[in-house]
Structure formats: C-alpha cells, structure tokens
Coordinates of C-alpha atoms in Angstrom, one line a residue:
M26 CA 10.1 0.0 -46.7
K27 CA 13.6 2.0 -46.7
Q28 CA 11.8 5.0 -46.9
Q29 CA 9.5 4.3 -43.9
F30 CA 12.3 3.6 -42.1
F31 CA 14.1 6.7 -43.3
V32 CA 11.1 8.9 -42.1
L33 CA 10.8 7.1 -38.8
D34 CA 14.4 7.6 -38.0
T35 CA 14.3 11.1 -38.8
I36 CA 11.1 11.6 -36.4
M37 CA 12.8 9.9 -33.6
N38 CA 16.1 12.0 -34.0
G39 CA 13.8 15.3 -34.0
I40 CA 12.3 14.0 -30.7
N41 CA 15.5 13.2 -29.0
R42 CA 16.7 16.5 -29.7
L43 CA 13.3 18.6 -28.7
D44 CA 13.0 19.2 -24.8
I45 CA 10.0 20.7 -22.6
K46 CA 11.9 24.1 -22.3
Q47 CA 12.0 24.5 -26.0
L48 CA 8.4 23.9 -26.4
R49 CA 7.7 26.3 -23.6
V50 CA 9.8 29.0 -25.7
L51 CA 8.0 28.3 -28.7
N52 CA 4.5 28.5 -27.1
A53 CA 5.5 31.9 -25.4
L54 CA 6.7 33.2 -28.8
L55 CA 3.5 32.2 -30.4
D56 CA 1.7 34.1 -27.5
L57 CA 3.6 37.2 -26.9
K58 CA 5.6 37.4 -30.1
N59 CA 8.5 39.4 -28.5
L60 CA 11.8 38.4 -27.5
S61 CA 12.2 40.5 -24.4
Q62 CA 8.9 40.0 -23.0
V63 CA 9.3 36.1 -23.5
A64 CA 12.7 36.3 -21.6
R65 CA 11.1 38.2 -18.6
K66 CA 8.3 35.7 -18.1
M67 CA 10.7 32.9 -18.3
G68 CA 13.2 34.3 -16.2
L69 CA 15.8 33.9 -18.8
T70 CA 18.1 36.3 -20.7
Q71 CA 17.0 37.4 -24.3
Q72 CA 20.1 35.9 -25.5
A73 CA 19.2 32.6 -23.9
I74 CA 15.8 32.9 -25.9
S75 CA 17.4 33.7 -29.0
E76 CA 19.7 30.4 -28.5
Q77 CA 16.7 28.3 -28.2
L78 CA 15.1 29.9 -31.1
R79 CA 18.2 28.9 -33.1
K80 CA 17.7 25.4 -32.0
L81 CA 14.2 25.2 -32.8
R82 CA 14.7 26.6 -36.4
D83 CA 17.6 24.0 -36.9
L84 CA 15.3 21.2 -35.6
F85 CA 12.3 22.1 -37.6
D86 CA 13.9 23.3 -40.6
D87 CA 12.0 26.6 -40.8
R88 CA 12.5 30.2 -39.6
L89 CA 9.5 29.9 -37.4
F90 CA 9.4 33.8 -36.7
I91 CA 10.2 36.7 -38.8
R92 CA 11.4 40.1 -36.9
Q93 CA 9.4 43.1 -37.7
G94 CA 10.3 46.0 -35.8
N95 CA 10.2 44.9 -32.1
S96 CA 7.6 42.1 -33.0
M97 CA 8.3 38.5 -34.0
V98 CA 5.8 37.5 -36.8
P99 CA 5.3 33.6 -36.7
T100 CA 5.5 31.6 -40.1
P101 CA 2.8 29.6 -41.2
K102 CA 4.5 26.5 -39.9
A103 CA 4.7 27.9 -36.5
L104 CA 1.2 28.8 -36.5
A105 CA 0.3 25.2 -37.5
M106 CA 2.1 24.0 -34.4
Q107 CA 0.4 26.2 -31.8
Q108 CA -2.4 24.3 -30.8
P109 CA -0.5 20.9 -30.8
I110 CA 2.1 22.8 -28.3
I111 CA -0.5 24.0 -26.3
H112 CA -2.0 20.3 -26.1
I113 CA 1.5 18.7 -25.3
L114 CA 2.2 21.1 -22.7
K115 CA -1.3 20.8 -20.8
Q116 CA -0.9 17.0 -21.1
L117 CA 2.7 17.4 -19.4
E118 CA 0.9 19.5 -16.6
T119 CA -1.6 16.8 -15.9
L120 CA 1.4 14.3 -15.4
L121 CA 2.6 16.4 -12.8
E122 CA -0.4 17.4 -11.0
P123 CA -0.9 15.4 -7.6
E124 CA -3.2 12.7 -7.5
L125 CA -6.4 13.6 -5.9
F126 CA -7.9 10.7 -4.0
T127 CA -11.3 10.8 -2.8
P128 CA -12.6 7.2 -1.2
Q129 CA -16.2 8.3 -2.4
S130 CA -15.2 8.0 -6.0
Y131 CA -12.4 5.5 -6.1
K132 CA -13.3 2.4 -7.9
G133 CA -11.1 -0.8 -7.8
V134 CA -10.3 -4.1 -6.5
F135 CA -7.9 -4.3 -3.4
T136 CA -6.5 -7.8 -2.2
I137 CA -5.7 -8.5 1.2
S138 CA -3.8 -11.4 2.8
A139 CA -4.9 -11.9 6.4
T140 CA -4.3 -14.1 9.2
D141 CA -7.3 -15.9 10.7
Y142 CA -6.8 -13.6 13.9
A143 CA -7.1 -10.2 11.4
T144 CA -9.8 -11.6 9.5
Q145 CA -11.9 -11.8 12.8
A146 CA -10.4 -8.8 14.8
L147 CA -10.1 -6.3 12.3
L148 CA -11.7 -7.2 8.8
P149 CA -15.2 -6.9 9.7
Q150 CA -14.8 -3.2 11.1
L151 CA -12.7 -2.2 7.9
F152 CA -15.3 -3.7 5.6
N153 CA -18.2 -1.4 7.3
I154 CA -15.9 1.7 6.7
T155 CA -15.2 0.7 3.2
R156 CA -18.9 0.2 2.4
R157 CA -19.9 3.3 4.1
E158 CA -16.9 5.8 2.7
A159 CA -15.6 3.7 -0.5
P160 CA -18.6 1.9 -2.1
G161 CA -16.7 1.5 -5.3
L162 CA -13.8 -0.3 -3.4
K163 CA -13.8 -4.2 -3.8
L164 CA -11.9 -6.2 -1.1
I165 CA -10.6 -9.8 -1.8
V166 CA -9.3 -11.5 1.3
R167 CA -7.0 -14.2 1.0
D168 CA -5.6 -16.8 3.5
F169 CA -2.1 -15.7 4.7
A170 CA 0.4 -18.3 3.5
S171 CA 3.7 -17.5 5.0
D172 CA 5.8 -19.6 2.5
N173 CA 4.9 -17.8 -0.5
V174 CA 3.7 -14.3 0.5
N175 CA 6.7 -12.4 -0.6
Q176 CA 6.4 -14.0 -4.3
L177 CA 2.6 -13.1 -4.4
I178 CA 3.0 -9.5 -3.3
T179 CA 6.1 -9.0 -5.5
A180 CA 4.3 -10.3 -8.4
G181 CA 1.4 -7.8 -7.6
E182 CA -1.3 -10.5 -6.5
L183 CA -1.6 -9.2 -3.2
D184 CA -1.5 -5.5 -2.2
L185 CA -1.6 -5.8 1.8
L186 CA -0.7 -8.1 4.3
I187 CA -1.9 -8.3 7.9
S188 CA 0.1 -10.5 10.1
F189 CA 2.4 -10.9 13.1
P190 CA 6.3 -9.1 12.4
E191 CA 7.8 -12.8 12.4
F192 CA 5.9 -13.9 9.3
I193 CA 6.5 -10.7 7.1
P194 CA 9.6 -10.8 4.9
D195 CA 12.3 -8.0 5.8
N196 CA 12.2 -6.2 2.1
L197 CA 8.5 -5.2 2.7
A198 CA 7.3 -1.8 4.2
Y199 CA 5.2 -2.2 7.4
V200 CA 3.5 -0.2 10.3
T201 CA 2.4 -1.6 13.5
L202 CA -1.5 -1.5 13.8
L203 CA -1.8 -2.6 17.4
E204 CA -0.3 -4.3 20.3
E205 CA -2.2 -7.5 21.2
Q206 CA -2.3 -9.5 24.5
H207 CA -3.3 -13.1 24.7
L208 CA -5.6 -14.1 27.8
C209 CA -6.1 -17.4 29.3
I210 CA -9.5 -18.7 28.7
T211 CA -11.5 -22.2 29.1
G212 CA -15.3 -23.4 28.3
F213 CA -17.8 -21.3 29.9
K214 CA -19.2 -24.2 31.9
N215 CA -15.8 -25.6 33.4
E216 CA -15.1 -24.7 37.0
F217 CA -11.8 -23.5 38.2
K218 CA -11.1 -21.8 41.6
N219 CA -11.4 -18.2 41.9
E220 CA -7.6 -17.8 43.0
P221 CA -5.3 -16.8 39.9
L222 CA -3.8 -19.9 38.2
T223 CA -0.2 -20.2 38.5
L224 CA 2.1 -21.1 35.4
S225 CA 2.8 -24.3 36.9
Q226 CA -1.0 -25.0 36.9
I227 CA -1.5 -23.8 33.5
A228 CA 1.2 -25.8 32.2
A229 CA 0.2 -29.0 33.7
H230 CA -3.5 -28.6 32.6
P231 CA -4.2 -30.0 29.1
Q232 CA -4.2 -27.2 26.6
L233 CA -5.1 -26.2 22.9
V234 CA -3.1 -24.2 20.8
V235 CA -3.4 -22.5 17.5
S236 CA -0.8 -23.6 14.9
P237 CA -2.1 -21.8 11.4
S238 CA 1.3 -22.2 9.4
R239 CA 2.6 -25.7 10.8
A240 CA 0.1 -28.7 11.9
N241 CA 1.8 -29.6 15.2
L242 CA 1.7 -29.3 18.8
R243 CA 3.4 -26.1 19.3
G244 CA 2.2 -22.8 20.6
S245 CA 3.7 -19.5 20.2
H246 CA 4.1 -19.2 23.9
D247 CA 6.2 -22.4 24.3
Q248 CA 9.5 -20.6 24.7
W249 CA 7.9 -18.6 27.7
F250 CA 7.1 -21.4 29.4
A251 CA 10.4 -23.0 28.7
N252 CA 12.2 -20.1 30.1
K253 CA 10.3 -20.5 33.6
G254 CA 11.4 -24.3 33.5
L255 CA 8.0 -25.4 32.5
K256 CA 6.6 -27.6 29.7
R257 CA 3.1 -27.1 28.5
N258 CA 0.7 -30.1 28.3
I259 CA -0.3 -29.5 24.7
V260 CA -2.9 -32.2 23.8
M261 CA -4.4 -30.6 20.6
S262 CA -3.8 -28.2 17.8
V263 CA -6.2 -26.3 15.4
P264 CA -5.4 -24.3 12.4
S265 CA -7.7 -21.2 13.1
F266 CA -8.7 -19.2 16.2
S267 CA -12.2 -19.5 15.2
A268 CA -12.2 -23.1 16.1
V269 CA -11.2 -22.7 19.7
P270 CA -14.2 -21.5 21.6
D271 CA -16.5 -24.2 20.0
I272 CA -13.9 -26.9 21.0
L273 CA -13.4 -25.3 24.6
H274 CA -17.1 -25.2 25.1
T275 CA -17.2 -29.0 25.0
T276 CA -13.9 -29.7 26.8
D277 CA -11.8 -29.1 29.9
M278 CA -9.0 -27.6 27.9
L279 CA -7.6 -24.2 28.5
A280 CA -6.0 -21.9 25.7
F281 CA -4.6 -18.6 25.2
Y282 CA -6.7 -16.4 23.1
P283 CA -6.4 -12.9 21.8
S284 CA -8.3 -10.2 23.9
R285 CA -9.7 -8.5 20.7
L286 CA -11.6 -11.9 20.0
L287 CA -13.4 -11.7 23.3
P288 CA -16.1 -11.6 24.8
N289 CA -17.5 -15.0 23.2
S290 CA -20.4 -16.4 25.0
K291 CA -19.0 -20.1 24.8
V292 CA -15.8 -19.2 26.9
K293 CA -14.5 -17.3 29.8
Q294 CA -11.3 -15.7 31.1
L295 CA -9.5 -17.2 33.9
K296 CA -7.2 -15.4 36.3
T297 CA -3.8 -16.0 36.3
Q298 CA -0.7 -14.9 38.0
A299 CA 1.1 -13.8 35.0
L300 CA 0.4 -13.5 31.2
P301 CA 2.6 -13.9 28.1
P302 CA 4.1 -11.2 26.5
T303 CA 2.3 -8.8 24.2
F304 CA 2.8 -9.2 20.4
K305 CA 2.3 -6.8 17.5
V306 CA -0.1 -6.9 14.7
I307 CA 1.3 -5.3 11.3
A308 CA 0.1 -4.2 7.8
A309 CA 2.7 -4.8 5.4
W310 CA 3.0 -3.7 1.6
H311 CA 5.5 -3.7 -1.1
P312 CA 7.5 -0.6 -1.3
R313 CA 6.5 0.4 -4.7
T314 CA 3.2 1.2 -3.3
N315 CA 4.6 3.6 -0.9
N316 CA 2.7 6.3 -2.4
S317 CA -0.5 4.7 -3.3
P318 CA -3.5 6.5 -2.2
I319 CA -5.6 3.8 -1.6
H320 CA -2.8 1.9 0.3
K321 CA -2.3 4.8 2.8
W322 CA -6.2 5.2 3.2
L323 CA -6.8 1.7 4.2
I324 CA -3.8 1.5 6.3
E325 CA -5.0 4.7 8.2
Q326 CA -8.4 3.2 8.5
L327 CA -6.7 -0.1 10.0
Q328 CA -4.7 2.1 12.4
N329 CA -7.7 4.0 13.6
L330 CA -9.8 0.7 14.5

C-alpha cells in the first residue's frame, strides 16, 4: 500500500511540474529533430528551447534526445511518448475550440418558469419555432412562483424566467422582450356609451383584477388610480388572465387586460380617456449561463416574437 502511495505521489509531482509549453516543445522536437527549427516554429530562442529540454530530461529522467551533428535523435522513451503527446495536445485544442451550436442538431431539455401572461402571449409562438428549428429540444414550462424563483434558478432547476421586472431577483441577468399595454375590456354583450370612459367612471364601475402571486382584491394599477385621487371598485380577483374572458362574458364587470391577449371573441375593448402606464416583460437567467448557446438562441427567438 505504501508503495502504491509512493508511485501515485511521484506521478502527481511530475504532473505538477509539467506544463503545456513543454509538451509542445517535446512534440516539435520529435517532429523536426532540430533545435533551431523548433525555436523558429515556436517563436522562441534556441536557448529557451534548450532550457525546456533540460527540464524535460530532469522530469522524465531520460536524455530524450541525443545530438548527432545538427540533428536531435530521440531515445526510445521519447519515441514511446510521441503518440500520447499528440493525443493530449489534440484534446487540449478541442477544449479551447469555440462551441458550435446549431438548433437543428441540439438535443436537450430546457425548463422555463413563466407567468400566466407569458404562457399565453409568447410561449405558443416559441413552441412553433422550436418544433420547426430545434426538433431535439424539449421544453418544460413551470408556473412562476416569485417566492422561491431565485432558489430554483440558482440550483439549476430552472433555465429561464419570463416575467415582469418587479418579480425578478436583482442578482439575475435579464433582457427586455417587449413593452406591453393594458387595455380596458368588458364582456362582448355589455353595452356602454360610445364616448370614451373617464377614469372616474372606470374607477366606480365593478372591476375584475388578476392577482397571480397574492390572493387579494388588489390590482397592478391601484396606485395609478390613487395618484389621481380615485379608488377602484374591485369586486373580484382571479389568479390568471386566462379566466378573465369567460368571467367578463357573463357579468357586467370591467378589467384591464394585456393587448397581446386580444382579440378574444368573448370580450371587447372599451374607449377610455386615458390608459395606465405601459409595462415591461423580461426574460431572466442566472449569470453562469451567460455564454450558453441554447440560452442565447431561445432569448433571441423570444425577442423577435
């Protein structure tokens, strides 16, 4: 057992003393068998090549090359190392080669956490693109849970988030996909005057809001109304945008609804004197995947939708 540890320690000590430059010098000497030619090829002085050879001789405990005139004749030990050295250098070159990414040949699973809005407004189009251009890519979509999203993406359980800026942790990288506008809508059969509704009229009318992260009677535009001295008459909240058209279709309520989810046969847009501020939809990812080709490609597709 002690002998095994001694051998292992000797090997590790040798590896620690060996560097890539020495391997390249040894490979060039085996190929050219001439110190001055190797020096010119590597852009070094002949003295520098001789110094590297001295270190190699000491490391391998072998002369490695014997001078005969202007030529360096390799020893049997040096010749035995030629093919392994060529293999090692090729493997190192492979490690340094830029990764070539083609969607058609990519195979893998990608997990996206998306809001209800993104699932309806963006993902169907993204799926059409991936099925056509990256058929080997499989996508998993998870509900967006703002409470633990940072933990999940840090642990590698999520690859990409599609949400709104206020729900994204500050430590993540992100890009803006689009700027969206909420429009005022109601059930298709509901009758309203042709004149644009004032904000006072909207605030007083029974309203439905979407509250995905917290079950309460609060909407994203409450503060906007409050800044104008108005309090909204919110009478119902639902956790997803997908429920809104069905509910409005059978009630007299109003709601603010993202423009990209329209048109919908069950609802209609109402004219208003003003609309709430626009909002951004972003894609976010962990910084460790900044250079991931599949991340870059999918985000580019989302930006082009």
